Structure formats: C-alpha cells, structure tokens
Short mmCIF file of C-alpha atoms in Angstrom, two decimals:
data_model
loop_
_atom_site.label_atom_id
_atom_site.label_comp_id
_atom_site.label_asym_id
_atom_site.label_seq_id
_atom_site.Cartn_x
_atom_site.Cartn_y
_atom_site.Cartn_z
CA ASP A 1 3.34 16.60 -29.63
CA SER A 2 3.85 13.62 -31.94
CA GLN A 3 6.22 15.69 -34.12
CA THR A 4 8.76 15.86 -31.32
CA ALA A 5 8.31 12.25 -30.19
CA CYS A 6 11.27 9.92 -29.86
CA VAL A 7 10.78 7.33 -32.59
CA VAL A 8 11.97 3.83 -31.71
CA GLY A 9 11.70 0.34 -33.10
CA VAL A 10 9.03 -2.04 -31.86
CA GLU A 11 11.58 -4.11 -29.94
CA MET A 12 13.00 -1.03 -28.22
CA ALA A 13 9.50 0.14 -27.28
CA ALA A 14 8.74 -3.25 -25.77
CA LEU A 15 12.04 -3.31 -23.88
CA LEU A 16 11.50 0.24 -22.64
CA GLN A 17 8.03 -0.61 -21.38
CA SER A 18 9.44 -3.58 -19.48
CA ILE A 19 12.05 -1.30 -17.88
CA VAL A 20 9.39 1.22 -16.92
CA GLN A 21 7.24 -1.49 -15.36
CA ILE A 22 10.22 -2.74 -13.35
CA ILE A 23 10.88 0.79 -12.08
CA LEU A 24 7.24 1.20 -11.03
CA HIS A 25 7.27 -2.19 -9.31
CA MET A 26 10.48 -1.27 -7.47
CA ARG A 27 8.91 1.99 -6.35
CA THR A 28 5.85 0.12 -5.06
CA LEU A 29 8.08 -2.37 -3.25
CA ALA A 30 10.14 0.41 -1.67
CA LYS A 31 6.96 2.19 -0.60
CA HIS A 32 5.67 -1.02 0.99
CA CYS A 33 8.96 -1.69 2.80
CA PHE A 34 9.09 1.82 4.26
CA ARG A 35 5.37 2.23 5.03
CA ASN A 36 6.04 2.50 8.78
CA SER A 37 9.18 4.60 8.41
CA SER A 38 9.88 8.33 8.44
CA GLU A 39 8.94 10.56 5.52
CA SER A 40 12.57 10.78 4.40
CA GLN A 41 12.85 6.99 4.28
CA LYS A 42 9.55 6.71 2.42
CA GLY A 43 10.95 9.07 -0.21
CA TRP A 44 14.23 7.18 -0.51
CA PHE A 45 13.57 5.76 -3.98
CA ARG A 46 12.51 9.12 -5.37
CA GLN A 47 15.43 10.96 -3.81
CA THR A 48 17.98 8.36 -4.90
CA TRP A 49 16.81 7.48 -8.38
CA GLY A 50 13.99 9.83 -9.32
CA GLU A 51 15.93 12.52 -11.15
CA GLN A 52 18.06 10.00 -13.06
CA VAL A 53 15.01 8.02 -14.18
CA VAL A 54 13.15 11.10 -15.45
CA THR A 55 16.26 12.52 -17.13
CA ARG A 56 17.20 9.31 -18.93
CA LEU A 57 13.73 8.13 -19.95
CA VAL A 58 11.51 11.18 -20.27
CA LYS A 59 13.26 14.52 -20.73
CA GLY A 60 13.82 15.33 -24.39
CA ARG A 61 12.34 12.00 -25.46
CA PHE A 62 8.70 12.02 -24.43
CA PRO A 63 6.37 11.00 -26.00
CA TYR A 64 7.61 7.88 -27.74
CA SER A 65 6.26 6.38 -30.94
CA ILE A 66 7.08 3.24 -32.92
CA ALA A 67 8.59 3.28 -36.39
CA LYS A 68 7.05 0.58 -38.56
CA ALA A 69 9.34 1.18 -41.54
CA ASN A 70 11.04 -2.00 -42.76
CA SER A 71 9.10 -3.91 -40.14
CA HIS A 72 8.60 -6.91 -42.42
CA LYS A 73 12.34 -7.28 -42.97
CA ARG A 74 12.95 -7.22 -39.24
CA LYS A 75 9.95 -9.23 -38.19
CA ARG A 76 11.73 -12.58 -38.05
CA GLU A 77 14.63 -11.16 -36.05
CA SER A 78 12.26 -9.36 -33.68
CA LYS A 79 9.99 -12.30 -33.00
CA GLN A 80 12.13 -13.88 -30.30
CA VAL A 81 12.67 -10.56 -28.53
CA LEU A 82 8.97 -9.75 -28.48
CA GLU A 83 8.01 -13.24 -27.32
CA ALA A 84 10.50 -12.98 -24.46
CA LEU A 85 8.96 -9.65 -23.45
CA GLN A 86 5.41 -11.02 -23.92
CA VAL A 87 4.53 -8.20 -26.30
CA SER A 88 2.52 -8.42 -29.50
CA TRP A 89 4.06 -7.29 -32.77
CA ASP A 90 0.90 -5.35 -33.59
CA GLN A 91 1.36 -2.62 -31.00
CA ASP A 92 -0.27 0.78 -31.26
CA PRO A 93 2.43 2.94 -32.89
CA SER A 94 1.61 5.80 -30.51
CA CYS A 95 2.61 3.69 -27.45
CA PRO A 96 -0.27 4.95 -25.25
CA LEU A 97 0.39 2.65 -22.30
CA LEU A 98 4.14 3.30 -22.26
CA ASN A 99 3.70 7.06 -22.55
CA THR A 100 1.11 7.16 -19.78
CA GLN A 101 3.42 5.12 -17.56
CA LEU A 102 6.15 7.67 -18.28
CA CYS A 103 3.71 10.42 -17.27
CA LEU A 104 3.22 8.61 -13.98
CA ILE A 105 6.98 8.32 -13.48
CA THR A 106 7.32 12.04 -14.15
CA PHE A 107 4.63 12.89 -11.59
CA LEU A 108 6.09 10.52 -9.01
CA PHE A 109 9.77 11.35 -9.38
CA SER A 110 9.95 15.04 -10.25
CA GLN A 111 8.63 18.41 -9.12
CA PRO A 112 5.96 20.34 -11.07
CA SER A 113 7.59 21.74 -14.18
CA GLU A 114 7.15 22.27 -17.90
CA LEU A 115 7.54 18.52 -18.28
CA TRP A 116 4.52 18.05 -16.02
CA THR A 117 2.55 20.37 -18.28
CA GLN A 118 3.57 18.30 -21.29
CA CYS A 119 2.51 15.08 -19.57
CA VAL A 120 -0.82 16.53 -18.47
CA GLN A 121 -1.53 17.67 -22.02
CA TYR A 122 -0.64 14.22 -23.34
CA ILE A 123 -3.14 12.56 -20.98
CA ARG A 124 -5.81 15.13 -21.80
CA ASN A 125 -5.37 14.45 -25.51
CA SER A 126 -5.48 10.70 -24.88
CA LEU A 127 -8.69 10.95 -22.87
CA ARG A 128 -10.28 13.09 -25.54
CA ASN A 129 -9.87 10.23 -27.99
CA ALA A 130 -10.74 7.41 -25.59
CA GLY A 131 -14.19 5.88 -25.83
CA ARG A 132 -13.51 3.73 -22.80
CA LEU A 133 -10.52 2.62 -20.78
CA GLN A 134 -9.22 -0.88 -20.20
CA THR A 135 -8.69 -1.89 -16.57
CA GLU A 136 -4.93 -1.32 -16.71
CA GLU A 137 -5.42 2.09 -18.32
CA SER A 138 -7.98 3.26 -15.77
CA GLU A 139 -5.77 2.11 -12.89
CA LEU A 140 -2.86 4.00 -14.41
CA LEU A 141 -4.99 7.12 -14.87
CA CYS A 142 -5.97 7.03 -11.20
CA GLU A 143 -2.34 6.61 -10.17
CA CYS A 144 -1.52 9.72 -12.21
CA LEU A 145 -4.38 11.61 -10.57
CA GLU A 146 -3.24 10.50 -7.14
CA ALA A 147 0.36 11.48 -7.84
CA VAL A 148 -0.48 15.00 -9.03
CA SER A 149 -3.10 15.52 -6.31
CA ASP A 150 -0.31 15.23 -3.75
CA GLN A 151 1.07 18.52 -5.10
CA PRO A 152 -1.41 21.26 -4.11
CA SER A 153 0.85 23.95 -5.59
CA SER A 154 0.33 22.52 -9.08
CA SER A 155 -2.73 22.93 -11.28
CA ALA A 156 -2.11 19.48 -12.78
CA ALA A 157 -4.70 17.71 -10.62
CA SER A 158 -7.46 20.14 -11.57
CA SER A 159 -6.49 19.94 -15.22
CA LEU A 160 -6.53 16.13 -15.25
CA LEU A 161 -9.78 15.97 -13.30
CA GLU A 162 -11.38 18.34 -15.79
CA ALA A 163 -10.31 16.05 -18.63
CA VAL A 164 -11.69 13.00 -16.82
CA CYS A 165 -15.05 14.70 -16.28
CA LYS A 166 -15.29 15.93 -19.87
CA SER A 167 -14.53 12.42 -21.10
CA GLY A 168 -17.39 10.99 -19.03
CA LEU A 169 -15.04 8.69 -17.13
CA THR A 170 -16.21 9.51 -13.60
CA SER A 171 -18.43 6.42 -13.72
CA ASN A 172 -15.37 4.23 -14.27
CA GLN A 173 -15.03 2.21 -11.06
CA HIS A 174 -11.36 3.01 -10.51
CA VAL A 175 -11.96 6.73 -11.05
CA PHE A 176 -15.08 6.63 -8.87
CA ASP A 177 -13.15 4.96 -6.05
CA PHE A 178 -10.32 7.49 -6.34
CA LEU A 179 -12.71 10.45 -6.13
CA THR A 180 -14.43 8.82 -3.17
CA ARG A 181 -11.09 8.58 -1.34
CA ILE A 182 -10.52 12.28 -1.95
CA ALA A 183 -14.03 13.10 -0.70
CA ARG A 184 -13.45 11.12 2.50
CA MET A 185 -10.28 13.01 3.39
CA PRO A 186 -10.73 15.61 6.15
CA SER A 187 -9.27 18.24 3.84
CA HIS A 188 -7.87 18.28 0.33
CA HIS A 189 -7.23 21.03 -2.20
CA LEU A 190 -9.52 19.31 -4.72
CA HIS A 191 -12.50 19.75 -2.40
CA LYS A 192 -12.88 23.28 -3.79
CA ASP A 193 -12.31 22.27 -7.40
CA LYS A 194 -15.29 23.03 -9.65
CA ASN A 195 -15.22 19.65 -11.40
CA PHE A 196 -14.97 17.83 -8.09
CA THR A 197 -17.95 19.66 -6.58
CA THR A 198 -19.91 19.02 -9.78
CA TRP A 199 -19.17 15.32 -9.38
CA LEU A 200 -20.33 15.44 -5.74
CA ASP A 201 -23.52 17.17 -6.84
CA SER A 202 -24.22 14.38 -9.36
CA LEU A 203 -24.03 11.50 -6.88
CA PRO A 204 -27.52 11.46 -5.30
CA ALA A 205 -29.15 11.23 -8.73
CA LEU A 206 -27.35 7.91 -9.28
CA LEU A 207 -29.59 6.40 -6.59
CA CYS A 208 -32.66 7.04 -8.74
CA LYS A 209 -31.60 4.57 -11.42
CA PRO A 210 -33.35 1.20 -11.81
CA VAL A 211 -30.12 -0.70 -11.10
CA VAL A 212 -27.41 0.59 -8.78
CA PRO A 213 -24.23 -1.34 -7.86
CA LEU A 214 -23.70 -1.95 -4.16
CA SER A 215 -20.23 -0.42 -4.48
CA THR A 216 -21.77 2.86 -5.67
CA ILE A 217 -24.18 2.96 -2.74
CA CYS A 218 -21.36 2.23 -0.29
CA ASN A 219 -19.21 5.02 -1.72
CA ILE A 220 -22.09 7.50 -1.59
CA ALA A 221 -22.93 6.49 1.98
CA PHE A 222 -19.30 7.02 3.02
CA ILE A 223 -19.22 10.43 1.33
CA ALA A 224 -22.45 11.39 3.11
CA THR A 225 -20.67 11.16 6.46
CA HIS A 226 -18.44 14.07 5.39
CA VAL A 227 -19.98 17.51 5.15
CA HIS A 228 -19.58 18.53 1.51
CA SER A 229 -22.10 21.26 0.77
CA ALA A 230 -22.40 20.30 -2.91
CA PHE A 231 -23.35 16.74 -1.98
CA CYS A 232 -25.61 17.71 0.94
CA ASN A 233 -27.58 20.26 -1.08
CA SER A 234 -28.05 17.76 -3.88
CA LEU A 235 -29.16 15.04 -1.47
CA ASP A 236 -31.77 17.39 -0.01
CA GLY A 237 -33.22 17.87 -3.47
CA TRP A 238 -33.13 14.23 -4.54
CA TYR A 239 -33.95 12.21 -1.43
CA GLU A 240 -37.71 12.13 -1.85
CA GLU A 241 -37.26 10.64 -5.31
CA ILE A 242 -34.50 8.35 -4.05
CA ILE A 243 -36.59 6.75 -1.35
CA GLY A 244 -39.56 6.60 -3.70
CA ASN A 245 -37.41 4.65 -6.14
CA LEU A 246 -36.14 2.25 -3.49
CA PRO A 247 -38.93 -0.38 -3.65
CA ASN A 248 -38.25 -0.96 -7.35
CA MET A 249 -34.49 -0.44 -7.31
CA GLU A 250 -32.24 -3.42 -7.94
CA VAL A 251 -29.01 -3.32 -5.97
CA ALA A 252 -26.42 -5.25 -7.96
CA GLY A 253 -24.20 -7.37 -5.74
CA ASP A 254 -26.37 -6.99 -2.62
CA GLU A 255 -27.26 -10.21 -0.84
CA ASP A 256 -28.36 -9.08 2.62
CA ASN A 257 -30.18 -5.77 2.03
CA LYS A 258 -27.08 -3.83 3.02
CA GLY A 259 -27.41 -1.42 0.11
CA ARG A 260 -31.07 -0.67 0.77
CA ARG A 261 -30.37 0.00 4.45
CA MET A 262 -27.68 2.46 3.44
CA VAL A 263 -30.09 4.28 1.15
CA VAL A 264 -32.67 4.48 3.95
CA GLY A 265 -29.95 5.65 6.32
CA LEU A 266 -29.26 8.65 4.09
CA ALA A 267 -32.48 10.15 5.49
CA TYR A 268 -30.41 11.16 8.51
CA ARG A 269 -28.32 13.42 6.26
CA VAL A 270 -31.32 15.22 4.75
CA ASN A 271 -31.91 18.68 6.21
CA ASP A 272 -34.44 20.22 3.84
CA TRP A 273 -37.81 18.61 4.57
CA ASP A 274 -41.18 20.01 3.54
CA GLN A 275 -44.75 18.98 4.33
CA GLU A 276 -45.21 17.08 1.07
CA MET A 277 -42.09 15.03 1.67
CA MET A 278 -43.16 14.34 5.25
CA HIS A 279 -46.54 13.18 3.99
CA ASN A 280 -45.04 10.88 1.35
CA VAL A 281 -42.57 9.34 3.80
CA ARG A 282 -45.37 8.82 6.34
CA GLU A 283 -47.45 7.03 3.70
CA MET A 284 -44.52 4.74 2.90
CA ILE A 285 -44.17 3.87 6.57
CA VAL A 286 -47.90 3.32 7.15
CA GLN A 287 -48.28 1.19 4.03
CA GLY A 288 -45.06 -0.71 4.70
CA THR A 289 -43.90 -0.06 1.15
CA LEU A 290 -40.27 -0.82 2.02
CA GLY A 291 -41.04 -4.04 3.85
CA PRO A 292 -41.08 -4.57 7.63
CA ASP A 293 -37.32 -4.45 8.26
CA LEU A 294 -36.56 -1.31 6.25
CA THR A 295 -39.71 0.39 7.53
CA ARG A 296 -38.58 -0.13 11.12
CA TYR A 297 -35.13 1.11 10.21
CA LEU A 298 -36.54 4.23 8.55
CA LYS A 299 -38.51 5.03 11.71
CA GLU A 300 -35.35 4.59 13.79
CA ILE A 301 -33.41 6.93 11.50
CA LEU A 302 -36.13 9.58 11.64
CA ARG A 303 -36.31 9.32 15.43
CA LEU A 304 -32.55 9.69 15.68
CA LYS A 305 -32.65 12.68 13.33
CA SER A 306 -35.37 14.34 15.43
CA GLU A 307 -33.21 13.95 18.52
CA ASP A 308 -29.98 15.19 16.96
CA THR A 309 -31.07 18.10 14.77
CA TYR A 310 -30.63 21.66 16.00
CA ASN A 311 -33.23 22.89 13.53
CA VAL A 312 -36.25 23.59 15.75
CA GLU A 313 -38.74 23.55 12.88
CA LEU A 314 -37.41 20.29 11.47
CA LYS A 315 -37.34 18.72 14.94
CA LYS A 316 -41.04 19.50 15.42
CA MET A 317 -41.97 18.23 11.95
CA LEU A 318 -40.21 14.93 12.58
CA GLN A 319 -41.67 14.56 16.05
CA ASP A 320 -45.17 15.19 14.69
CA LEU A 321 -44.61 12.62 11.96
CA LEU A 322 -43.43 9.98 14.42
CA GLN A 323 -46.28 10.66 16.84
CA SER A 324 -48.81 10.23 14.03
CA LEU A 325 -47.66 6.69 13.27
#
C-alpha cells in the first residue's frame, strides 16, 4: 500500500538499492561456496543474517517510495552521490526494482508470514500494470517464484503464478525456463496447480506457429519426457496439426535440424491415434514431405512406438502403417 510506504530521498533510495544488491550477491556467493556442503551449512547466511536483514530493511518500511519535494534544491548536492552509485536522478518514484528485490529478500530470508502476503500483493499489483518486463525484472520475478515455490506450505507460489499467467508473461523466456524446470522435477507441489496445468496444456499449440524458437522446442521436448497428463492430453489433440505444420515451420536459432527432429520425435509421446491421423502421417512418409532425413526418423520413431506401447489396438495400427510403406 503506497500510503504506508517508507518515503526516502533519491540518494537514500539509491544507497539502499546498492545495499540490497550487495546482500543478494553475498547470498549467491555463500550459496556457491557451500553448494557441496550439508543443508545446515547451505543455510548459513539465512540463519546468521536473514532475520536481521528483513527486520532492518523490510518490516515496517516496505514498500519504499521516493520523495521528490525540494529535489531541485538538492540536485547539485545529490549529483556526486548518484554518480558514485551509478543511478540516474530520474528514478521511478515508486522504486519498483528496489521493492521487488526486497520481496525477494523477504522470501529468501524469512518464513511465510503476513509480510509474505504483503510482498506477494505488491508483485501482483506490479504485474497488473506491467506491459512487459525488462531482463533484470523478469530474472528477479523468477527468483521470487523460485524462492516461494520452495515453501509448499505457503500459497504464495500459486498466487504469484496466477498473477504471471494473467499478465500474459508465461512467454517471457526467463519465466518459460523457470516453469520448464518445475515441470522437469520428479515431483513438485505446483504440478497440481491449476495455472501450471493450464500452462502445460497450452504448450503443444506453440508448435503450430509459423516461427518457433529452438529454445521453446527444446523445453517442450524435455517436458514431454515427464508424464504430465495436461501436457500429454493436449499433445494427443494437437500432434496431427503440429506435424502438418512442420514443413513450413521456421525454427529460429536452429542450424542442424535439431528442432525439427525433436518435433518429429514427439510422435513417440502421442497415444491417441485415429485412422485419419494414420492416413495423413502415411501420406507424409510416402510423399517425403519432411525430406529424406526426417522421414526416415519418423519411421524409426513409429517403429519404436509400435514396439514399446502396451495398447494392443495402437500397436496393430502402427504395425499396419509400417507394413504398408
């Protein structure tokens, strides 16, 4: 709530942001140093300094805003300070980056509490007003998501993920990569989250676009190796259109057909085949629509699927298709 924000001068805001960045860098350094140590050693920084940091910088002060009153009188005196801190005088008075960093510090260094709720609401409000995020902002958002997702007892992760989805930010590369990491985990409490399963359901349709980044295809291919029903059901419904789109699809960043091979390889994950789809795939193989290399690879994938599937009906359909070639 901006009415309860701690109002500071522009120099103090800049200095505070520098302090916060130092704390986050120290935490990253400590995490790196103790990466092969016990859990208690890994949590040393949080246990030693966490409560003090949150108490002194966040509690009763968050969120911060900048007072611009009398700024012209102070501008000359402030110039040297701001230059030393590499901060522009024309900062956003609402201090969005600083306040989001303080949210991250709260999530990293304290247990779920009313302060967490306040931070989550701040980020939700920020996302509601954000047309797009700068790289630093999207990285920070993902760090916040990662921090709260480590606390399954809290609803903060679901609340933040809902805000991200409503803001249309799931296509942001940093957010996309974060969600992919969650999807690739053997188990995670977000796997049952409605917004997460909706995101999984939306992925196969991305492969029907005229231009698809290689990174997107790689992420989808990795997710396909994990059995998420929302993704699998969606892939079953979209794959015929996906492979039909493949000859005309441009894979951005692909130099050796890696992306196209991955898309063809998704055929192994498809479980709902019908006669029309079998016919269309057979025609693509006979006509060599995908080119000789991908056509051979598609036949290999279908043969492997016919050998591995426990679905008797599907096994026979695939065997009949292969024998007809």
